[in-house]
Backbone as a chain_set.jsonl record, in Angstrom:
{"seq": "MTTIRFDVNDLGLRERFFDQLLFAALAALRDDTAPAWGMMSAQHMVEHLLWAFEISTGQAQTECAFPEAQCERLRAFLYDGRATPREFQNPLLASGLPPLRHAGAADAAAALRVAVDRFVRQAETRPATIRTHPIFGPIGVEEWARAHFKHCCHHLLQFGLISEDSADA", "coords": {"N": [[-7.022, 3.082, 3.607], [-5.75, 2.025, 0.552], [-7.129, 0.246, -2.179], [-5.849, -1.919, -4.482], [-6.077, -3.688, -7.365], [-4.403, -6.689, -7.845], [-2.755, -7.472, -10.54], [-0.415, -8.275, -12.473], [-0.285, -8.669, -15.181], [-1.932, -6.913, -16.469], [-1.755, -4.333, -18.477], [-2.953, -1.759, -18.61], [-3.686, -1.38, -15.937], [-1.15, -1.383, -14.736], [-0.116, 0.969, -15.873], [-1.882, 2.902, -14.81], [-1.308, 2.479, -12.171], [1.382, 3.42, -11.915], [0.944, 6.06, -12.584], [-1.041, 7.058, -10.813], [-2.125, 5.345, -8.664], [-0.032, 4.25, -7.028], [0.998, 6.538, -5.754], [-1.262, 7.535, -4.509], [-1.615, 5.573, -2.57], [0.826, 5.845, -1.15], [0.426, 8.307, 0.006], [-0.665, 8.04, 2.517], [1.442, 7.281, 4.075], [3.614, 7.784, 6.793], [6.486, 9.114, 8.509], [6.784, 7.665, 10.838], [5.372, 5.339, 10.386], [5.008, 1.959, 10.923], [6.472, -1.122, 9.77], [4.849, -4.191, 8.767], [6.41, -6.388, 8.608], [9.929, -7.09, 8.317], [12.952, -4.97, 8.175], [13.024, -2.364, 7.362], [12.56, 1.177, 7.661], [9.852, 3.514, 7.154], [10.816, 5.581, 5.508], [13.17, 4.356, 4.513], [11.98, 2.342, 2.959], [10.673, 3.824, 0.914], [12.878, 5.088, -0.249], [14.222, 2.85, -1.093], [12.497, 1.877, -3.088], [12.75, 4.055, -4.788], [15.488, 3.807, -5.495], [15.337, 1.434, -7.043], [13.827, 2.345, -9.233], [15.614, 4.234, -10.176], [17.695, 2.594, -11.046], [16.409, 1.33, -13.173], [16.192, 3.368, -14.99], [18.718, 4.104, -15.578], [19.956, 5.91, -13.888], [21.235, 4.92, -11.752], [23.394, 2.147, -11.19], [23.726, -1.426, -11.014], [24.856, -4.681, -10.087], [23.93, -7.958, -11.173], [22.839, -10.494, -9.022], [22.75, -13.169, -9.688], [23.543, -16.009, -11.815], [23.174, -16.0, -15.424], [21.634, -18.175, -16.461], [20.063, -18.864, -14.263], [18.72, -16.451, -13.913], [17.063, -16.412, -16.164], [15.18, -18.368, -15.486], [14.139, -17.188, -13.166], [12.876, -14.947, -14.207], [10.373, -15.776, -15.037], [8.69, -15.345, -12.928], [7.928, -12.7, -13.206], [5.769, -12.738, -14.836], [3.781, -14.248, -13.727], [0.928, -14.605, -11.491], [1.632, -14.382, -8.852], [2.36, -12.743, -5.776], [5.196, -10.971, -4.41], [6.997, -12.786, -2.012], [6.521, -12.261, 1.506], [8.818, -12.13, 3.327], [10.952, -11.918, 1.6], [14.355, -11.611, 0.752], [16.437, -9.259, -0.548], [19.375, -9.912, -2.219], [21.34, -7.919, -2.475], [20.989, -6.345, -0.328], [21.868, -7.703, 1.824], [23.954, -7.071, 3.515], [22.968, -5.031, 4.981], [20.943, -2.015, 5.351], [21.156, 0.78, 3.102], [22.571, 4.102, 3.697], [20.295, 6.764, 4.558], [19.002, 9.107, 2.197], [17.376, 11.318, 2.006], [15.419, 13.947, 3.604], [13.147, 13.003, 4.877], [10.327, 10.706, 4.762], [8.35, 11.911, 3.127], [9.826, 13.689, 1.519], [11.398, 11.805, 0.208], [9.379, 10.441, -1.147], [8.566, 12.424, -2.944], [10.855, 12.57, -4.546], [10.715, 9.988, -5.525], [8.422, 10.174, -7.093], [9.362, 11.792, -9.19], [11.296, 10.032, -10.265], [9.691, 7.853, -11.047], [8.093, 9.079, -12.998], [10.143, 9.674, -14.817], [10.873, 7.073, -15.541], [8.495, 6.225, -16.84], [8.402, 8.05, -18.987], [10.797, 7.346, -20.321], [10.164, 4.751, -20.978], [8.242, 5.201, -22.913], [9.655, 6.67, -24.86], [12.032, 5.318, -25.346], [11.681, 2.398, -25.784], [13.143, 0.05, -26.236], [15.22, -0.123, -24.497], [17.562, -1.751, -22.43], [18.286, -2.71, -19.155], [20.223, -3.677, -16.267], [18.815, -5.662, -13.834], [18.873, -6.318, -10.322], [18.143, -8.937, -9.625], [16.817, -10.229, -11.741], [18.507, -9.89, -13.891], [19.683, -8.634, -17.097], [17.067, -6.802, -18.393], [14.198, -5.655, -20.301], [12.117, -2.731, -20.822], [9.371, -3.474, -20.525], [9.533, -5.719, -18.833], [10.784, -4.52, -16.656], [8.711, -2.815, -15.863], [6.829, -4.656, -14.958], [8.314, -5.811, -12.865], [8.653, -3.557, -11.205], [5.945, -3.027, -10.553], [5.209, -5.346, -9.053], [7.168, -5.19, -7.036], [6.663, -2.667, -5.818], [4.005, -3.078, -4.916], [4.498, -5.102, -3.048], [5.95, -3.699, -1.044], [4.142, -1.666, -0.375], [2.139, -3.187, 0.78], [3.632, -4.2, 2.923], [3.785, -1.965, 4.565], [1.169, -1.552, 5.236], [-0.373, -0.034, 3.461], [-1.869, -0.811, 1.352], [-4.481, -3.234, 0.906], [-4.456, -6.665, 2.027], [-5.895, -8.399, 0.328], [-5.696, -7.055, -2.105], [-3.118, -7.49, -2.897], [-3.018, -10.197, -3.235], [-4.887, -11.033, -5.037]], "CA": [[-6.194, 2.111, 2.914], [-6.024, 1.936, -0.865], [-7.28, -1.084, -2.764], [-5.261, -2.016, -5.824], [-6.186, -5.037, -7.901], [-3.067, -7.207, -8.137], [-2.721, -8.193, -11.799], [0.795, -7.817, -13.158], [-0.434, -8.833, -16.627], [-2.855, -5.897, -16.958], [-0.976, -3.169, -18.857], [-3.673, -0.536, -18.213], [-3.55, -1.264, -14.478], [0.227, -0.96, -14.425], [0.007, 2.386, -16.244], [-2.626, 3.665, -13.796], [-0.552, 2.342, -10.923], [2.516, 4.347, -11.908], [0.478, 7.438, -12.705], [-1.915, 7.517, -9.726], [-2.415, 4.443, -7.52], [1.13, 4.153, -6.158], [1.133, 7.739, -4.942], [-2.429, 7.595, -3.632], [-1.321, 4.7, -1.427], [1.939, 6.422, -0.375], [-0.039, 9.543, 0.685], [-0.968, 7.707, 3.914], [2.667, 6.904, 4.775], [4.251, 8.775, 7.673], [7.835, 8.696, 8.895], [6.707, 6.682, 11.93], [4.589, 4.138, 10.021], [5.795, 0.744, 11.192], [6.243, -2.207, 8.827], [4.285, -5.441, 9.286], [7.557, -7.3, 8.606], [11.163, -6.524, 7.764], [13.743, -4.033, 8.98], [13.003, -1.01, 6.793], [11.675, 2.246, 8.116], [9.022, 4.049, 6.065], [11.693, 6.305, 4.599], [14.019, 3.37, 3.849], [11.191, 1.678, 1.944], [10.48, 4.733, -0.227], [14.163, 5.271, -0.897], [14.506, 1.553, -1.738], [11.74, 1.905, -4.353], [13.424, 5.074, -5.596], [16.699, 3.197, -6.02], [14.967, 0.51, -8.122], [13.488, 3.149, -10.422], [16.87, 4.837, -10.669], [18.405, 1.548, -11.79], [15.667, 1.064, -14.406], [16.356, 4.501, -15.902], [20.14, 4.394, -15.791], [20.443, 6.882, -12.929], [22.085, 4.122, -10.863], [23.736, 0.839, -11.77], [23.923, -2.507, -10.076], [25.205, -5.99, -10.644], [22.958, -9.018, -10.903], [23.347, -11.437, -8.015], [22.574, -14.542, -10.119], [24.033, -16.342, -13.165], [22.153, -15.782, -16.458], [20.718, -19.318, -16.555], [19.098, -18.756, -13.162], [17.907, -15.266, -14.208], [16.021, -16.789, -17.119], [14.114, -19.069, -14.73], [13.529, -16.241, -12.235], [12.037, -13.998, -14.948], [8.997, -16.282, -15.14], [7.951, -14.709, -11.836], [7.439, -11.411, -13.644], [4.557, -12.941, -15.637], [2.741, -15.003, -13.005], [0.082, -13.809, -10.614], [2.049, -14.446, -7.441], [2.977, -11.557, -5.151], [6.525, -11.19, -3.831], [6.842, -13.298, -0.649], [6.722, -11.246, 2.559], [10.165, -12.026, 3.904], [11.959, -12.008, 0.561], [15.572, -10.855, 1.054], [17.235, -8.829, -1.703], [20.763, -10.242, -1.935], [22.157, -6.721, -2.42], [20.79, -5.694, 0.983], [22.256, -8.664, 2.861], [24.882, -6.432, 4.482], [22.265, -3.968, 5.696], [20.307, -0.956, 4.567], [22.044, 1.894, 2.793], [22.259, 5.345, 4.427], [19.191, 7.53, 4.02], [19.45, 10.22, 1.326], [16.406, 12.412, 2.008], [15.088, 14.485, 4.927], [12.061, 12.223, 5.444], [9.573, 9.878, 3.808], [7.668, 12.769, 2.182], [10.83, 14.136, 0.548], [11.751, 10.625, -0.585], [8.235, 10.171, -2.039], [8.629, 13.406, -4.013], [11.918, 12.108, -5.431], [10.214, 8.776, -6.181], [7.505, 10.652, -8.158], [10.209, 12.222, -10.323], [11.907, 8.829, -10.836], [8.627, 7.084, -11.723], [7.781, 9.815, -14.221], [11.278, 9.468, -15.731], [10.747, 5.706, -16.058], [7.372, 6.192, -17.792], [8.858, 8.796, -20.19], [11.804, 6.53, -21.018], [9.436, 3.594, -21.554], [7.571, 5.673, -24.117], [10.585, 7.182, -25.865], [13.137, 4.354, -25.6], [11.126, 1.121, -25.316], [14.064, -1.077, -26.429], [16.318, -0.016, -23.532], [17.815, -2.893, -21.531], [19.091, -2.366, -17.966], [20.419, -4.833, -15.408], [18.052, -5.772, -12.589], [19.723, -7.076, -9.402], [17.714, -10.339, -9.483], [16.39, -10.76, -13.042], [19.543, -9.665, -14.884], [19.323, -7.642, -18.126], [15.659, -6.878, -18.813], [13.681, -4.486, -21.019], [11.157, -1.846, -20.159], [8.152, -4.226, -20.157], [9.808, -6.543, -17.628], [11.004, -3.575, -15.552], [7.395, -2.341, -15.395], [6.269, -5.777, -14.177], [9.103, -5.913, -11.637], [8.309, -2.4, -10.373], [4.589, -3.218, -10.042], [5.249, -6.347, -7.98], [8.021, -4.665, -5.961], [5.948, -1.612, -5.113], [2.875, -3.691, -4.196], [5.082, -5.813, -1.892], [6.296, -2.747, 0.013], [2.913, -1.002, 0.09], [1.525, -4.154, 1.69], [4.5, -4.241, 4.092], [3.481, -0.815, 5.436], [-0.266, -1.434, 5.436], [-0.906, 1.022, 2.61], [-2.844, -1.492, 0.528], [-5.049, -4.357, 1.638], [-3.917, -8.006, 1.718], [-6.599, -8.917, -0.825], [-5.267, -6.438, -3.345], [-1.815, -8.08, -3.278], [-3.137, -11.631, -3.457], [-5.941, -11.306, -6.008]], "C": [[-6.668, 2.004, 1.468], [-6.191, 0.506, -1.285], [-6.756, -1.037, -4.184], [-5.392, -3.475, -6.253], [-4.783, -5.511, -8.298], [-3.137, -8.058, -9.396], [-1.569, -7.657, -12.618], [0.667, -7.886, -14.677], [-1.372, -7.803, -17.251], [-2.063, -4.6, -17.229], [-1.644, -1.874, -18.424], [-3.593, -0.306, -16.719], [-2.164, -0.795, -14.112], [0.423, 0.529, -14.753], [-0.68, 3.276, -15.22], [-1.907, 3.616, -12.458], [0.587, 3.343, -10.866], [2.085, 5.801, -11.98], [-0.254, 7.931, -11.454], [-1.899, 6.626, -8.484], [-1.259, 4.352, -6.539], [1.19, 5.342, -5.214], [-0.09, 8.017, -4.079], [-2.219, 6.74, -2.386], [-0.25, 5.316, -0.541], [1.525, 7.676, 0.398], [-0.319, 9.274, 2.169], [0.28, 7.36, 4.719], [3.205, 8.076, 5.586], [5.627, 8.257, 8.051], [7.804, 7.618, 9.977], [5.822, 5.467, 11.631], [5.46, 2.924, 10.162], [5.476, -0.346, 10.155], [5.61, -3.401, 9.514], [5.354, -6.521, 9.358], [8.78, -6.544, 8.083], [11.776, -5.442, 8.635], [13.718, -2.589, 8.459], [12.107, -0.049, 7.57], [10.839, 2.688, 6.923], [9.897, 4.764, 5.033], [12.617, 5.361, 3.836], [13.233, 2.7, 2.71], [11.025, 2.558, 0.716], [11.798, 4.912, -0.977], [14.615, 3.98, -1.614], [13.756, 1.471, -3.07], [12.364, 2.896, -5.31], [14.662, 4.488, -6.26], [16.39, 2.236, -7.176], [14.592, 1.265, -9.368], [14.711, 3.819, -11.022], [17.675, 3.825, -11.468], [17.715, 1.356, -13.157], [15.78, 2.174, -15.427], [17.813, 4.863, -16.148], [20.714, 5.433, -14.863], [21.353, 6.239, -11.897], [22.341, 2.809, -11.571], [23.912, -0.17, -10.646], [24.382, -3.736, -10.829], [24.037, -6.947, -10.362], [23.602, -10.046, -10.002], [23.312, -12.893, -8.5], [23.154, -14.782, -11.499], [22.856, -16.264, -14.154], [21.166, -16.941, -16.556], [19.669, -19.29, -15.453], [18.182, -17.568, -13.377], [16.758, -15.606, -15.15], [14.867, -17.492, -16.403], [13.403, -18.095, -13.803], [12.591, -15.265, -12.951], [10.599, -14.48, -15.116], [8.098, -15.675, -14.067], [7.314, -13.39, -12.271], [6.093, -11.542, -14.396], [3.461, -13.71, -14.886], [1.997, -14.099, -12.003], [0.482, -13.787, -9.161], [2.667, -13.115, -7.001], [4.366, -11.958, -4.641], [6.327, -11.7, -2.395], [7.215, -12.259, 0.394], [8.161, -11.079, 3.005], [11.264, -12.198, 2.868], [13.147, -11.098, 0.9], [16.3, -10.534, -0.256], [18.691, -9.114, -1.388], [21.676, -9.012, -1.807], [22.004, -5.997, -1.102], [21.199, -6.614, 2.125], [23.179, -8.037, 3.902], [24.229, -5.269, 5.252], [21.707, -2.919, 4.768], [21.31, 0.144, 4.242], [21.678, 3.132, 3.618], [21.077, 6.071, 3.749], [19.718, 8.746, 3.253], [18.554, 11.44, 1.411], [16.047, 12.803, 3.442], [13.987, 13.668, 5.631], [11.333, 11.466, 4.374], [8.872, 10.739, 2.748], [8.629, 13.269, 1.11], [11.246, 12.981, -0.369], [10.632, 10.3, -1.566], [8.196, 11.164, -3.188], [9.702, 13.027, -5.021], [11.476, 10.863, -6.193], [9.245, 9.182, -7.307], [8.26, 11.055, -9.407], [10.797, 10.988, -11.039], [10.896, 7.98, -11.591], [8.256, 7.754, -13.036], [8.889, 9.649, -15.268], [11.19, 8.064, -16.36], [9.638, 5.638, -17.12], [7.766, 6.898, -19.074], [9.853, 7.955, -20.997], [11.146, 5.304, -21.646], [8.769, 3.969, -22.861], [8.534, 6.051, -25.229], [11.719, 6.241, -26.248], [12.7, 2.959, -25.145], [12.061, -0.078, -25.462], [15.213, -1.071, -25.413], [16.362, -1.248, -22.617], [18.685, -2.39, -20.384], [19.164, -3.585, -17.058], [19.639, -4.683, -14.104], [18.884, -6.628, -11.624], [19.351, -8.551, -9.235], [17.444, -10.965, -10.847], [17.414, -10.584, -14.14], [19.1, -8.604, -15.916], [17.879, -7.84, -18.585], [15.246, -5.569, -19.491], [12.635, -3.763, -20.199], [9.912, -2.572, -19.693], [8.397, -5.047, -18.896], [10.138, -5.658, -16.435], [9.652, -3.102, -14.987], [6.73, -3.412, -14.533], [6.978, -5.891, -12.837], [8.742, -4.761, -10.679], [6.915, -2.577, -9.756], [4.61, -4.186, -8.851], [6.045, -5.858, -6.778], [7.296, -3.627, -5.147], [4.772, -2.184, -4.33], [3.371, -4.389, -2.927], [5.349, -4.833, -0.731], [5.101, -1.922, 0.486], [2.176, -1.889, 1.062], [2.327, -4.225, 2.999], [4.149, -3.125, 5.075], [1.989, -0.56, 5.601], [-0.943, -0.369, 4.61], [-1.863, 0.5, 1.562], [-3.339, -2.708, 1.305], [-4.401, -5.666, 1.157], [-4.567, -8.553, 0.473], [-6.067, -8.349, -2.123], [-3.912, -6.982, -3.803], [-1.91, -9.555, -3.581], [-4.121, -11.99, -4.573], [-5.392, -11.755, -7.344]], "O": [[-7.867, 1.902, 1.209], [-5.474, -0.37, -0.801], [-7.179, -0.206, -4.987], [-4.882, -4.379, -5.59], [-4.065, -4.806, -9.008], [-3.529, -9.223, -9.341], [-1.725, -6.696, -13.37], [1.429, -7.231, -15.389], [-1.581, -7.828, -18.463], [-1.744, -3.863, -16.296], [-0.97, -0.976, -17.919], [-3.448, 0.832, -16.271], [-2.007, 0.091, -13.273], [1.059, 1.257, -13.99], [-0.123, 4.293, -14.806], [-1.901, 4.592, -11.707], [0.742, 4.045, -9.866], [2.791, 6.682, -11.488], [-0.108, 9.092, -11.071], [-1.68, 7.112, -7.375], [-1.483, 4.374, -5.329], [1.406, 5.178, -4.014], [0.02, 8.66, -3.035], [-2.598, 7.133, -1.283], [-0.386, 5.318, 0.682], [2.205, 8.065, 1.348], [-0.22, 10.187, 2.989], [0.189, 7.163, 5.93], [3.241, 9.213, 5.115], [5.893, 7.063, 7.919], [8.687, 6.762, 10.031], [5.554, 4.659, 12.521], [6.544, 2.863, 9.581], [4.332, -0.47, 9.718], [5.808, -3.607, 10.711], [5.202, -7.482, 10.113], [8.652, -5.48, 7.478], [11.228, -5.047, 9.665], [14.326, -1.701, 9.056], [11.043, -0.421, 8.065], [11.102, 2.269, 5.795], [9.732, 4.569, 3.829], [12.828, 5.543, 2.637], [13.769, 2.514, 1.618], [11.216, 2.092, -0.408], [11.821, 4.888, -2.207], [15.312, 4.041, -2.627], [14.326, 1.04, -4.072], [12.496, 2.62, -6.503], [14.859, 4.658, -7.463], [17.105, 2.227, -8.178], [14.993, 0.876, -10.465], [14.823, 3.95, -12.241], [18.28, 4.183, -12.479], [18.392, 1.233, -14.179], [15.5, 1.96, -16.607], [18.103, 5.828, -16.854], [21.872, 5.816, -15.03], [22.144, 6.918, -11.243], [21.582, 2.412, -12.455], [24.204, 0.177, -9.502], [24.298, -3.807, -12.055], [23.265, -6.748, -9.424], [24.759, -10.423, -10.19], [23.798, -13.775, -7.793], [23.251, -13.843, -12.289], [21.698, -16.438, -13.772], [19.969, -16.707, -16.719], [18.515, -19.652, -15.682], [16.993, -17.643, -13.067], [15.63, -15.151, -14.963], [13.701, -17.226, -16.697], [12.182, -18.164, -13.664], [11.614, -14.805, -12.361], [9.698, -13.666, -15.316], [6.895, -15.512, -14.271], [6.265, -13.009, -11.75], [5.376, -10.556, -14.562], [2.333, -13.806, -15.37], [2.414, -12.974, -11.728], [-0.234, -13.241, -8.322], [3.39, -12.462, -7.753], [4.659, -13.141, -4.466], [5.564, -11.101, -1.637], [8.13, -11.463, 0.181], [8.66, -9.955, 3.047], [12.384, -12.58, 3.208], [12.957, -9.946, 1.29], [16.724, -11.437, -0.978], [19.209, -8.613, -0.39], [22.682, -9.066, -1.1], [22.806, -5.119, -0.784], [20.901, -6.325, 3.284], [23.17, -8.45, 5.061], [24.875, -4.614, 6.07], [21.958, -2.928, 3.563], [22.219, 0.407, 5.03], [20.584, 3.196, 4.178], [20.897, 5.994, 2.534], [20.739, 9.332, 3.613], [18.935, 12.508, 0.932], [16.343, 12.065, 4.382], [13.92, 13.657, 6.86], [11.676, 11.567, 3.196], [8.804, 10.339, 1.586], [8.291, 13.274, -0.073], [11.423, 13.166, -1.573], [10.906, 9.921, -2.705], [7.829, 10.793, -4.304], [9.485, 13.148, -6.227], [11.816, 10.693, -7.363], [9.265, 8.57, -8.375], [7.873, 10.721, -10.527], [10.793, 10.918, -12.268], [11.205, 7.444, -12.656], [8.121, 7.09, -14.064], [8.609, 9.502, -16.458], [11.408, 7.899, -17.56], [9.837, 5.051, -18.183], [7.487, 6.387, -20.158], [9.75, 7.871, -22.22], [11.539, 4.874, -22.73], [8.726, 3.175, -23.801], [8.27, 5.789, -26.403], [12.294, 6.35, -27.331], [13.288, 2.399, -24.219], [11.803, -1.126, -24.869], [16.089, -1.934, -25.473], [15.34, -1.71, -22.11], [19.697, -1.725, -20.608], [18.27, -4.432, -17.077], [19.792, -3.702, -13.376], [19.538, -7.574, -12.063], [20.166, -9.337, -8.75], [17.808, -12.118, -11.079], [17.208, -11.092, -15.242], [18.237, -7.776, -15.623], [17.515, -8.899, -19.097], [15.86, -4.523, -19.284], [12.319, -4.126, -19.066], [9.433, -2.325, -18.587], [7.561, -5.067, -17.993], [9.805, -6.012, -15.304], [9.483, -3.004, -13.772], [6.139, -3.104, -13.498], [6.336, -6.047, -11.798], [8.55, -4.982, -9.483], [6.725, -2.308, -8.57], [4.091, -3.876, -7.779], [5.65, -6.082, -5.634], [7.304, -3.684, -3.917], [4.566, -1.803, -3.178], [2.751, -4.285, -1.868], [5.01, -5.115, 0.418], [5.061, -1.519, 1.648], [1.642, -1.409, 2.062], [1.734, -4.302, 4.076], [4.212, -3.326, 6.288], [1.584, 0.512, 6.05], [-1.983, 0.154, 5.009], [-2.594, 1.276, 0.946], [-2.688, -3.156, 2.249], [-3.878, -5.754, 0.046], [-3.878, -9.121, -0.374], [-5.987, -9.054, -3.129], [-3.602, -6.932, -4.994], [-0.97, -10.125, -4.135], [-4.172, -13.142, -5.001], [-6.16, -12.024, -8.268]]}, "num_chains": 1, "name": "protein.A"}
């Protein structure tokens, strides 16, 4: 099990997370790895993370589920030290999980690696880009990086790929 210090405000940690730590943790994931909570399979979880990175790079689009005034309040979560609650329900998944797109969790993880690298490159070359997040509304690269860090840690914890302490520290 990988240990990752949970500090969304540490830029260096977030950079290391996207470059190494996320994929070191995912290396232990198998197609039959069971979640500690929730309805996602291992492959669904990886494809769900992939979808979020695709939204942040413009490869996919989504609508925001909340009015702008509420989004402004929700964005404060991106800066605090709290982890995403275990049973948080994404409003866009209320009708169920989307169909799987890849042959297995390993193939999905390879696609996720490409998407994360694309996000990092776009963050470096187009730092002023704004894209719509399904919960936080239109946000920039810095806030997307914070959202991705919290989101990924939440799902790594869900599948026992990081320790509880690393998500609560």
